[in-house]
Tab-separated table of N, CA and C in Angstrom:
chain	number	residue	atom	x	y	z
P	1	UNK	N	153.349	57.535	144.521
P	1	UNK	CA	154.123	58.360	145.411
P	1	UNK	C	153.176	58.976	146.431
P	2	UNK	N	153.567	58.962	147.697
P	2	UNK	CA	152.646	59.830	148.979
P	2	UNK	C	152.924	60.428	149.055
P	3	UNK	N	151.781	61.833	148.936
P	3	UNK	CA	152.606	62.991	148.888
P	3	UNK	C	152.427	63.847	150.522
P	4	UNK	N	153.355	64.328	150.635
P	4	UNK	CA	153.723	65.128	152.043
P	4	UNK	C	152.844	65.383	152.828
P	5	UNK	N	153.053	64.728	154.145
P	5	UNK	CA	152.027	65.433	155.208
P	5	UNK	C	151.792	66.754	155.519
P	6	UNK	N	150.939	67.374	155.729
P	6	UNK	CA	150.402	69.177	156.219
P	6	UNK	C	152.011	69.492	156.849
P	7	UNK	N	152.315	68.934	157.912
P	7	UNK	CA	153.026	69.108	158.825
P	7	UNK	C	154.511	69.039	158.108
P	8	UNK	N	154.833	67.783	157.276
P	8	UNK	CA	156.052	68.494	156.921
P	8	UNK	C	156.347	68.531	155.792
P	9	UNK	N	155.270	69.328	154.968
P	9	UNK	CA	155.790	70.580	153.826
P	9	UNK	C	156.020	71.575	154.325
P	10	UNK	N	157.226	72.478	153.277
P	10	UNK	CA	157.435	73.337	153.514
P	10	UNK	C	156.828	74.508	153.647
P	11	UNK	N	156.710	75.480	154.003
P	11	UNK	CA	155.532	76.952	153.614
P	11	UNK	C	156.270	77.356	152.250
P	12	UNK	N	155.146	77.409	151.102
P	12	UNK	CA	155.607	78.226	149.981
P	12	UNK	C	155.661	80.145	150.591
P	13	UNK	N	156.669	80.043	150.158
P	13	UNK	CA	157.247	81.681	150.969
P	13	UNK	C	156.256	82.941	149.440
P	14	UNK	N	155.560	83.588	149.704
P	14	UNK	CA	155.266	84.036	148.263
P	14	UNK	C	156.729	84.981	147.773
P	15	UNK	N	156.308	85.648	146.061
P	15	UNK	CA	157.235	86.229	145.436
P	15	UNK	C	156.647	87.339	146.029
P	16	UNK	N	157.916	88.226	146.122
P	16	UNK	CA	158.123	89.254	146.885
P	16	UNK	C	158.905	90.439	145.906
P	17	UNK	N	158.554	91.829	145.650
P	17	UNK	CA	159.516	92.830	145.180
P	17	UNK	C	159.857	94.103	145.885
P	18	UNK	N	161.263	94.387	146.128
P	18	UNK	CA	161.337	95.652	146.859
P	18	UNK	C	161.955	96.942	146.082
P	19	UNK	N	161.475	97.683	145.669
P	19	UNK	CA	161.581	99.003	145.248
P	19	UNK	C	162.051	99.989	145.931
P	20	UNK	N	162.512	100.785	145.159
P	20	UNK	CA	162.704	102.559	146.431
P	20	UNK	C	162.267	103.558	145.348
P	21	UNK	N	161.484	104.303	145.519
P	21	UNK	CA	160.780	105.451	144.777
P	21	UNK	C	161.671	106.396	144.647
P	22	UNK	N	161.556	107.359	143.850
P	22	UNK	CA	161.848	108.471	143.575
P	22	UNK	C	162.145	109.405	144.588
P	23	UNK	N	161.256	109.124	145.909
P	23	UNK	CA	160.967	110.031	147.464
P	23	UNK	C	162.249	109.372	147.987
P	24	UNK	N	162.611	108.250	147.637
P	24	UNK	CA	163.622	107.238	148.520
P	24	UNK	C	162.753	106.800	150.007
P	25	UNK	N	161.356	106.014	149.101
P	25	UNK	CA	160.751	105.178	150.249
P	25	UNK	C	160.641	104.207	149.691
P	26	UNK	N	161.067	103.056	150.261
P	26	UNK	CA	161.608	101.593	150.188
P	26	UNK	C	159.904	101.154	150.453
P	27	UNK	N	159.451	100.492	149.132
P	27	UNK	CA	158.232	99.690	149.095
P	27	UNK	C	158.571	98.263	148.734
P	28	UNK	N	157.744	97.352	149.562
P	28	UNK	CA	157.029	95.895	149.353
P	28	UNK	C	156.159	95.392	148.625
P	29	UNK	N	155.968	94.856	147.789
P	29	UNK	CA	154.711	94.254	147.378
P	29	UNK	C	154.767	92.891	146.703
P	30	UNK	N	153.882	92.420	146.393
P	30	UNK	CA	153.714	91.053	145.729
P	30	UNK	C	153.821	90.316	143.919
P	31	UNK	N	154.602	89.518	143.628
P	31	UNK	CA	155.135	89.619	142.277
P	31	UNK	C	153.807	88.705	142.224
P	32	UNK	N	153.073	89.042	141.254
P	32	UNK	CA	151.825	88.543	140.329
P	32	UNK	C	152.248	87.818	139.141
P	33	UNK	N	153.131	88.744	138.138
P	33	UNK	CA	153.596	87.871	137.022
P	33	UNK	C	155.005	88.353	136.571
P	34	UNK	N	156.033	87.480	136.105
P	34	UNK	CA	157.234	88.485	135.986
P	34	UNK	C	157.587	87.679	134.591
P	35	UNK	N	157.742	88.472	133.575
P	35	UNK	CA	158.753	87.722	132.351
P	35	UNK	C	159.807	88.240	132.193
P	36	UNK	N	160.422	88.746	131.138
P	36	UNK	CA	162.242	88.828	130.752
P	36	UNK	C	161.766	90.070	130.887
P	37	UNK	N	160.980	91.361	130.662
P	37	UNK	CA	161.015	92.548	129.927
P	37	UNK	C	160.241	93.632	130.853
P	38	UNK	N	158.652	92.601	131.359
P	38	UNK	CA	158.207	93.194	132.861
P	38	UNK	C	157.433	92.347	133.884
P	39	UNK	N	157.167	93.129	134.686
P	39	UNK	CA	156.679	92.170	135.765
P	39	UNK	C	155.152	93.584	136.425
P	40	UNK	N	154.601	92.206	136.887
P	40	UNK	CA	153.051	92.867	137.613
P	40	UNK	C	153.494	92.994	139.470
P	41	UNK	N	153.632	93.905	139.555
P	41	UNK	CA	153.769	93.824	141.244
P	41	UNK	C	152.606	94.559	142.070
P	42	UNK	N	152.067	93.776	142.915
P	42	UNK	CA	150.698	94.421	143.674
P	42	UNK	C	151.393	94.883	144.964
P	43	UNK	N	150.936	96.430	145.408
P	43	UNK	CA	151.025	96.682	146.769
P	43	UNK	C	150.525	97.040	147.847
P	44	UNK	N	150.408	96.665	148.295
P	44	UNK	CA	148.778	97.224	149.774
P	44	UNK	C	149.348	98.390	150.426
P	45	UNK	N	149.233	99.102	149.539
P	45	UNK	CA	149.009	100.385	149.941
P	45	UNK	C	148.068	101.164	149.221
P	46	UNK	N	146.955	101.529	149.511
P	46	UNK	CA	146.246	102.210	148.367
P	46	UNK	C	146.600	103.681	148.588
P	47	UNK	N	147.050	104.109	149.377
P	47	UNK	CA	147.873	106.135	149.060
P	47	UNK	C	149.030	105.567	148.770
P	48	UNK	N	149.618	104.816	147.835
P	48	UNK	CA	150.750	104.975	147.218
P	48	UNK	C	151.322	105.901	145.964
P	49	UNK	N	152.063	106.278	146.297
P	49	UNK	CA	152.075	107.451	145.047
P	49	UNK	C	152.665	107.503	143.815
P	50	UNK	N	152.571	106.151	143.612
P	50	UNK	CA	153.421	105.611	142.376
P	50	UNK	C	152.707	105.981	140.769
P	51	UNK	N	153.553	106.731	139.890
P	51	UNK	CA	152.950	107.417	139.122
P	51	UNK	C	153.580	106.732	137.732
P	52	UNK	N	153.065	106.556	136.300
P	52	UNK	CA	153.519	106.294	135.244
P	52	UNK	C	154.595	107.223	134.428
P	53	UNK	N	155.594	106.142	133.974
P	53	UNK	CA	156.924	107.025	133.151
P	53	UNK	C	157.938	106.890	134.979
P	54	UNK	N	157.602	106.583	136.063
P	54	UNK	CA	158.774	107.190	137.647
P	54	UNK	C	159.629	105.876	137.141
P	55	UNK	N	160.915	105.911	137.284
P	55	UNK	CA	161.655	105.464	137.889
P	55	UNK	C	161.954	104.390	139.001
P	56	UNK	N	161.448	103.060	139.183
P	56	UNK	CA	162.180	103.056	140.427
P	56	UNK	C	163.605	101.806	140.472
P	57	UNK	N	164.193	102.711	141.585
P	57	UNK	CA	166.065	102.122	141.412
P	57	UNK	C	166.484	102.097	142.667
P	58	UNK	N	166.883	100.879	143.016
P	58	UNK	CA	166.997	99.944	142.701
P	58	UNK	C	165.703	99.060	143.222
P	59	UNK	N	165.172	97.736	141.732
P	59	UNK	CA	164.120	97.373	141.652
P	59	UNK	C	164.179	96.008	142.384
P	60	UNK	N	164.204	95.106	143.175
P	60	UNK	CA	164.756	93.635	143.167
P	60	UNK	C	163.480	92.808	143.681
P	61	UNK	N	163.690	92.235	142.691
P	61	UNK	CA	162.239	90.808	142.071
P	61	UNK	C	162.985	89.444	142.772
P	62	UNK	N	161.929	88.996	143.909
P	62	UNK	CA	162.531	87.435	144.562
P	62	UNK	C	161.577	86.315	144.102
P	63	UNK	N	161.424	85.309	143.079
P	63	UNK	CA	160.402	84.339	143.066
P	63	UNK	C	160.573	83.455	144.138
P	64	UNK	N	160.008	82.992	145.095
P	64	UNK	CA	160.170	81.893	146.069
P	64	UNK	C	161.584	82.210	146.727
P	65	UNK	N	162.329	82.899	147.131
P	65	UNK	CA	162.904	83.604	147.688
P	65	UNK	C	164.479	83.530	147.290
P	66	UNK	N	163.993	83.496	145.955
P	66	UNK	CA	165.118	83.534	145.016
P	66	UNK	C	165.716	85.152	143.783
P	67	UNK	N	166.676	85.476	144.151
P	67	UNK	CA	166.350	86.851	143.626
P	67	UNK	C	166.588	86.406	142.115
P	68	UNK	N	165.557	87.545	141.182
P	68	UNK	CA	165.342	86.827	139.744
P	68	UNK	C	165.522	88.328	139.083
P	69	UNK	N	165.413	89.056	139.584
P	69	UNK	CA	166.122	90.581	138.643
P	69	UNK	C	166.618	91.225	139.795
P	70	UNK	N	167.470	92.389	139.468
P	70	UNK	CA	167.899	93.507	140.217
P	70	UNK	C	168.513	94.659	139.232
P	71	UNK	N	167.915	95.502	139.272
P	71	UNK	CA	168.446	96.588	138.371
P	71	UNK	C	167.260	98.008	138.662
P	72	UNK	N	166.959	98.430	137.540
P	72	UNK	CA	165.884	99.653	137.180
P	72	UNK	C	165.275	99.203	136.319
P	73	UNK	N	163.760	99.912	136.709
P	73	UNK	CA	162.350	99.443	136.725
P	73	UNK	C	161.397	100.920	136.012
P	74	UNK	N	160.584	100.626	135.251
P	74	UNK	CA	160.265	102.137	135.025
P	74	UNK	C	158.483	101.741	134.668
P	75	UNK	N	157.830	102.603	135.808
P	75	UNK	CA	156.262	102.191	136.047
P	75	UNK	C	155.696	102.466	134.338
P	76	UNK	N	155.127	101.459	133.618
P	76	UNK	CA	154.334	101.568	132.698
P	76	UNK	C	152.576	101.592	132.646
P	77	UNK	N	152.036	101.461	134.146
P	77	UNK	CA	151.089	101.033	133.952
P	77	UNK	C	150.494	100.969	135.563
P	78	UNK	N	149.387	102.147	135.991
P	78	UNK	CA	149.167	101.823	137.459
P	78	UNK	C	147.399	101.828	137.475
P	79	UNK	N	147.357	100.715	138.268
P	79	UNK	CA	145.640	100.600	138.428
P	79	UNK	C	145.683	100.547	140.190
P	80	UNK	N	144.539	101.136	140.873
P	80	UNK	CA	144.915	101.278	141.766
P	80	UNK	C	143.348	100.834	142.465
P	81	UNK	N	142.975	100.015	143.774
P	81	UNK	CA	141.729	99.388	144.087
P	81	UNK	C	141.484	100.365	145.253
P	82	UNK	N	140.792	99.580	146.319
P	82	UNK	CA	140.245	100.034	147.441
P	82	UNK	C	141.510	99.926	148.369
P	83	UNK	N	141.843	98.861	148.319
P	83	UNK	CA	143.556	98.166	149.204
P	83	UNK	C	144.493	97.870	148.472
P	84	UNK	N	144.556	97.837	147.377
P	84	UNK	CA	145.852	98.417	146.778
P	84	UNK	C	146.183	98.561	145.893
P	85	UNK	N	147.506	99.174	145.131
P	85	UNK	CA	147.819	99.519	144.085
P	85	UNK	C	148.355	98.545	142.861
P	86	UNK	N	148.172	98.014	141.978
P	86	UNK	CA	149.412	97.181	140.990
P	86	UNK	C	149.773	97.687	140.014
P	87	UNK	N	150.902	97.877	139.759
P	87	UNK	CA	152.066	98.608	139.373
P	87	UNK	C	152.791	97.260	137.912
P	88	UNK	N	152.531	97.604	136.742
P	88	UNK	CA	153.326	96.904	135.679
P	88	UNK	C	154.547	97.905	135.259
P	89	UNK	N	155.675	96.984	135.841
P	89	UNK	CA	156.751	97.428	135.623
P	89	UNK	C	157.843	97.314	134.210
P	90	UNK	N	158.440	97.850	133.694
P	90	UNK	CA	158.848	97.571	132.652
P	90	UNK	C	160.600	97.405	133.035
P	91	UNK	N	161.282	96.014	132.552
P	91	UNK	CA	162.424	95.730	133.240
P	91	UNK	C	163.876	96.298	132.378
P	92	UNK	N	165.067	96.371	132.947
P	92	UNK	CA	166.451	96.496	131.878
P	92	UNK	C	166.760	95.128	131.890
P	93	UNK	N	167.197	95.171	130.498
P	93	UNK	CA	167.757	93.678	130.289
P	93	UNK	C	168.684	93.446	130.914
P	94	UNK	N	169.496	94.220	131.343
P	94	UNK	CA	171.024	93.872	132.236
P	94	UNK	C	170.820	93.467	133.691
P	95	UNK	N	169.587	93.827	133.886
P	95	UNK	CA	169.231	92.970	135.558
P	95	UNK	C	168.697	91.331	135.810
P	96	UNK	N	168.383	90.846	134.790
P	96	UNK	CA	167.778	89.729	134.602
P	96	UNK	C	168.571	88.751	135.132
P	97	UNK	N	168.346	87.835	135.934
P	97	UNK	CA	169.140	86.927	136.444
P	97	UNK	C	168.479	85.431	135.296
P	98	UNK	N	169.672	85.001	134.497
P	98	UNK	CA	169.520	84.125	134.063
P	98	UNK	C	168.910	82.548	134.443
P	99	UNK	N	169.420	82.444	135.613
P	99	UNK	CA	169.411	81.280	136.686
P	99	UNK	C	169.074	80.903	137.932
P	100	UNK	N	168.914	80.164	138.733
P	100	UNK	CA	169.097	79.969	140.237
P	100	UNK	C	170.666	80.656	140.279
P	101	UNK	N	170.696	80.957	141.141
P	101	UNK	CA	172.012	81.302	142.086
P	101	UNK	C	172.995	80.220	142.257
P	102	UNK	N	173.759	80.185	142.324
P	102	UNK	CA	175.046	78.968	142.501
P	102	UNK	C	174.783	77.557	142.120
P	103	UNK	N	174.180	78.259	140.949
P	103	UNK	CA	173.837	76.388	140.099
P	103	UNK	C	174.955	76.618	138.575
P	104	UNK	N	176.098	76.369	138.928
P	104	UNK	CA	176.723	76.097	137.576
P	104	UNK	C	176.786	74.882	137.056
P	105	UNK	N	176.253	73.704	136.919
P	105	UNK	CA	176.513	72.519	136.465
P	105	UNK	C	175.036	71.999	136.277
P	106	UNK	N	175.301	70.953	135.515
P	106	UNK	CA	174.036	70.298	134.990
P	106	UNK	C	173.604	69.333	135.749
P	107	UNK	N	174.230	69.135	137.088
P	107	UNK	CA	173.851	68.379	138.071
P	107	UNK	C	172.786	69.611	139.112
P	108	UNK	N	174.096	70.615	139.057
P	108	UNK	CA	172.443	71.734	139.889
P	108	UNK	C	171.385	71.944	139.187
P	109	UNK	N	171.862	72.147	137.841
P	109	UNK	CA	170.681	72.393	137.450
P	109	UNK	C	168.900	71.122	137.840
P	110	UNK	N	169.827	69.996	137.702
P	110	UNK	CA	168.918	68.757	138.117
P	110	UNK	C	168.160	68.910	139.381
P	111	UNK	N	169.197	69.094	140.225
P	111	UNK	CA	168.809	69.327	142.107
P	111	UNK	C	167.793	70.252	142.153
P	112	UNK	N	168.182	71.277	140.891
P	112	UNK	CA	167.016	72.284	141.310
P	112	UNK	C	165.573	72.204	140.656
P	113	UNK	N	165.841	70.963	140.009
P	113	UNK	CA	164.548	70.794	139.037
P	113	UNK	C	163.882	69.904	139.971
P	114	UNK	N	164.183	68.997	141.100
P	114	UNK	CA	163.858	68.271	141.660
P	114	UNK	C	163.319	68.432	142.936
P	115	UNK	N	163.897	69.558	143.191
P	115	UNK	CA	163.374	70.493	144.386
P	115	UNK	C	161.835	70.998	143.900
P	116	UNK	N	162.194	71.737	142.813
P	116	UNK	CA	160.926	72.781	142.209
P	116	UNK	C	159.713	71.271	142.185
P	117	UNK	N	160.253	70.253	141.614
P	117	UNK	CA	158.917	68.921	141.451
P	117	UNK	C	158.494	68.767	142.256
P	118	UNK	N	159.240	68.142	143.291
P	118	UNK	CA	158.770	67.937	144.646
P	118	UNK	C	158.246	68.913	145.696
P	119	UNK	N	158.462	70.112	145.323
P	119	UNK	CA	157.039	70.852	146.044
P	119	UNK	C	156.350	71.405	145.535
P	120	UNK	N	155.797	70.998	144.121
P	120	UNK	CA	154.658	71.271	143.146
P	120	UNK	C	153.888	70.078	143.378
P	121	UNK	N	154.423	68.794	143.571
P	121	UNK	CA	153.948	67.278	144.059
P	121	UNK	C	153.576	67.750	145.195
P	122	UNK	N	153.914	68.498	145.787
P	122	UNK	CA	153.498	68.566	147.456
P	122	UNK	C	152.577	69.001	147.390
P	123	UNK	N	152.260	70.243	146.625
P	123	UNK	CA	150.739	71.078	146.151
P	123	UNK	C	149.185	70.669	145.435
P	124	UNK	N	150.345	69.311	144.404
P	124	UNK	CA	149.215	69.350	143.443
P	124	UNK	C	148.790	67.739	143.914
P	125	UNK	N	149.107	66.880	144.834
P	125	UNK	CA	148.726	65.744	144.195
P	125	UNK	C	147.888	65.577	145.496
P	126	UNK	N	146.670	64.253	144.783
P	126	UNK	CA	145.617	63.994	145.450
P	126	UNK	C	146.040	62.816	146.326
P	127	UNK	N	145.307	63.684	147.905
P	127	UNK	CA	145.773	63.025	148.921
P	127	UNK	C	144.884	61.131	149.151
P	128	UNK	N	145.993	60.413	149.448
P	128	UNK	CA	145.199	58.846	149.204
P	128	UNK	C	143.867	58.856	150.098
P	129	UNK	N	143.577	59.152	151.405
P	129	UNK	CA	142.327	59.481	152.104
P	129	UNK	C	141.000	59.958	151.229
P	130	UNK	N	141.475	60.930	150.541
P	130	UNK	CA	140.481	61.981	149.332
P	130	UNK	C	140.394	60.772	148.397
P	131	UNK	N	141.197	60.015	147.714
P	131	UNK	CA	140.811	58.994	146.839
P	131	UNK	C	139.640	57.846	147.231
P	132	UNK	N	139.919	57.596	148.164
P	132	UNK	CA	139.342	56.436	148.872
P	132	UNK	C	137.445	56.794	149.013
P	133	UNK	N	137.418	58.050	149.475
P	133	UNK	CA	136.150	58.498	149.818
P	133	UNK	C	135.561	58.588	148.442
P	134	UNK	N	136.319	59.632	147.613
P	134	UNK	CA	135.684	59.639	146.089
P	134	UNK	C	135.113	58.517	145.236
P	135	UNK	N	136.041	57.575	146.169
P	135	UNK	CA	136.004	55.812	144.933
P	135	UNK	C	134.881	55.162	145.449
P	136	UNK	N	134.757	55.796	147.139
P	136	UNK	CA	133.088	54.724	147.912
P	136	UNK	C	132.140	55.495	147.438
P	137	UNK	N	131.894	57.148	146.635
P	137	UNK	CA	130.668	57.642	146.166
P	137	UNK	C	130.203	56.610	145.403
């Protein structure tokens, strides 16, 4: 299989989470790791004032620009750098999105497995040019 030219893969969009604090200031930052229960979100802000035991509501987690929780979030855990803060969040089970979005059938479910392959193939596989040179060392 050839895998995708520079030009037309898609841009992997990164995971994205938006919060609103306690102040009711609507923060951005970057999903690092997310399972059923919590998730790692980094934010470039280093005066952020996000404190352990806060609250934040409403929490909404997008992997690849797919929303994958929405509910309340409650900070367990803040380490904070030079540029920014990461924040381990602890999740409610009632926000968890089970699925892709408007995949009820075992045919979406397929489409969407085929999507997810084919731009992990787009990422991971070695380009035939790169073979060729490696094989004349």
């Amino acid at each position: 299989m050839e895998p995708a030219s520079p030009s037309s893969r898609a841009v992997e969009k990164p995971s994205e989470a938006i919060v609103v604090t306690p102040q009711g200031d609507e923060l951005r930052g970057i999903v690092q790791r997310v399972t059923r229960h919590s998730a790692l979100v980094e934010f470039y802000n280093p005066l952020l004032g996000v404190r352990v035991s806060e609250v934040l509501s409403p929490c909404r987690l997008f992997l690849h620009e797919r929303p994958v929780y929405e509910g309340r979030a409650v900070v367990t855990g803040v380490q904070a750098t030079s540029t920014s803060v990461a924040c381990e969040l602890s999740l409610d089970e009632s926000g968890v999105a089970v699925g892709p979005p408007g995949v009820a059938s075992p045919a979406g479910w397929a489409r969407e497995f085929g999507d997810f392959l084919q731009a992990w193939q787009g990422n991971h596989c070695v380009r035939r040019d790169y073979k060729v040179v490696v094989a004349d060392l």
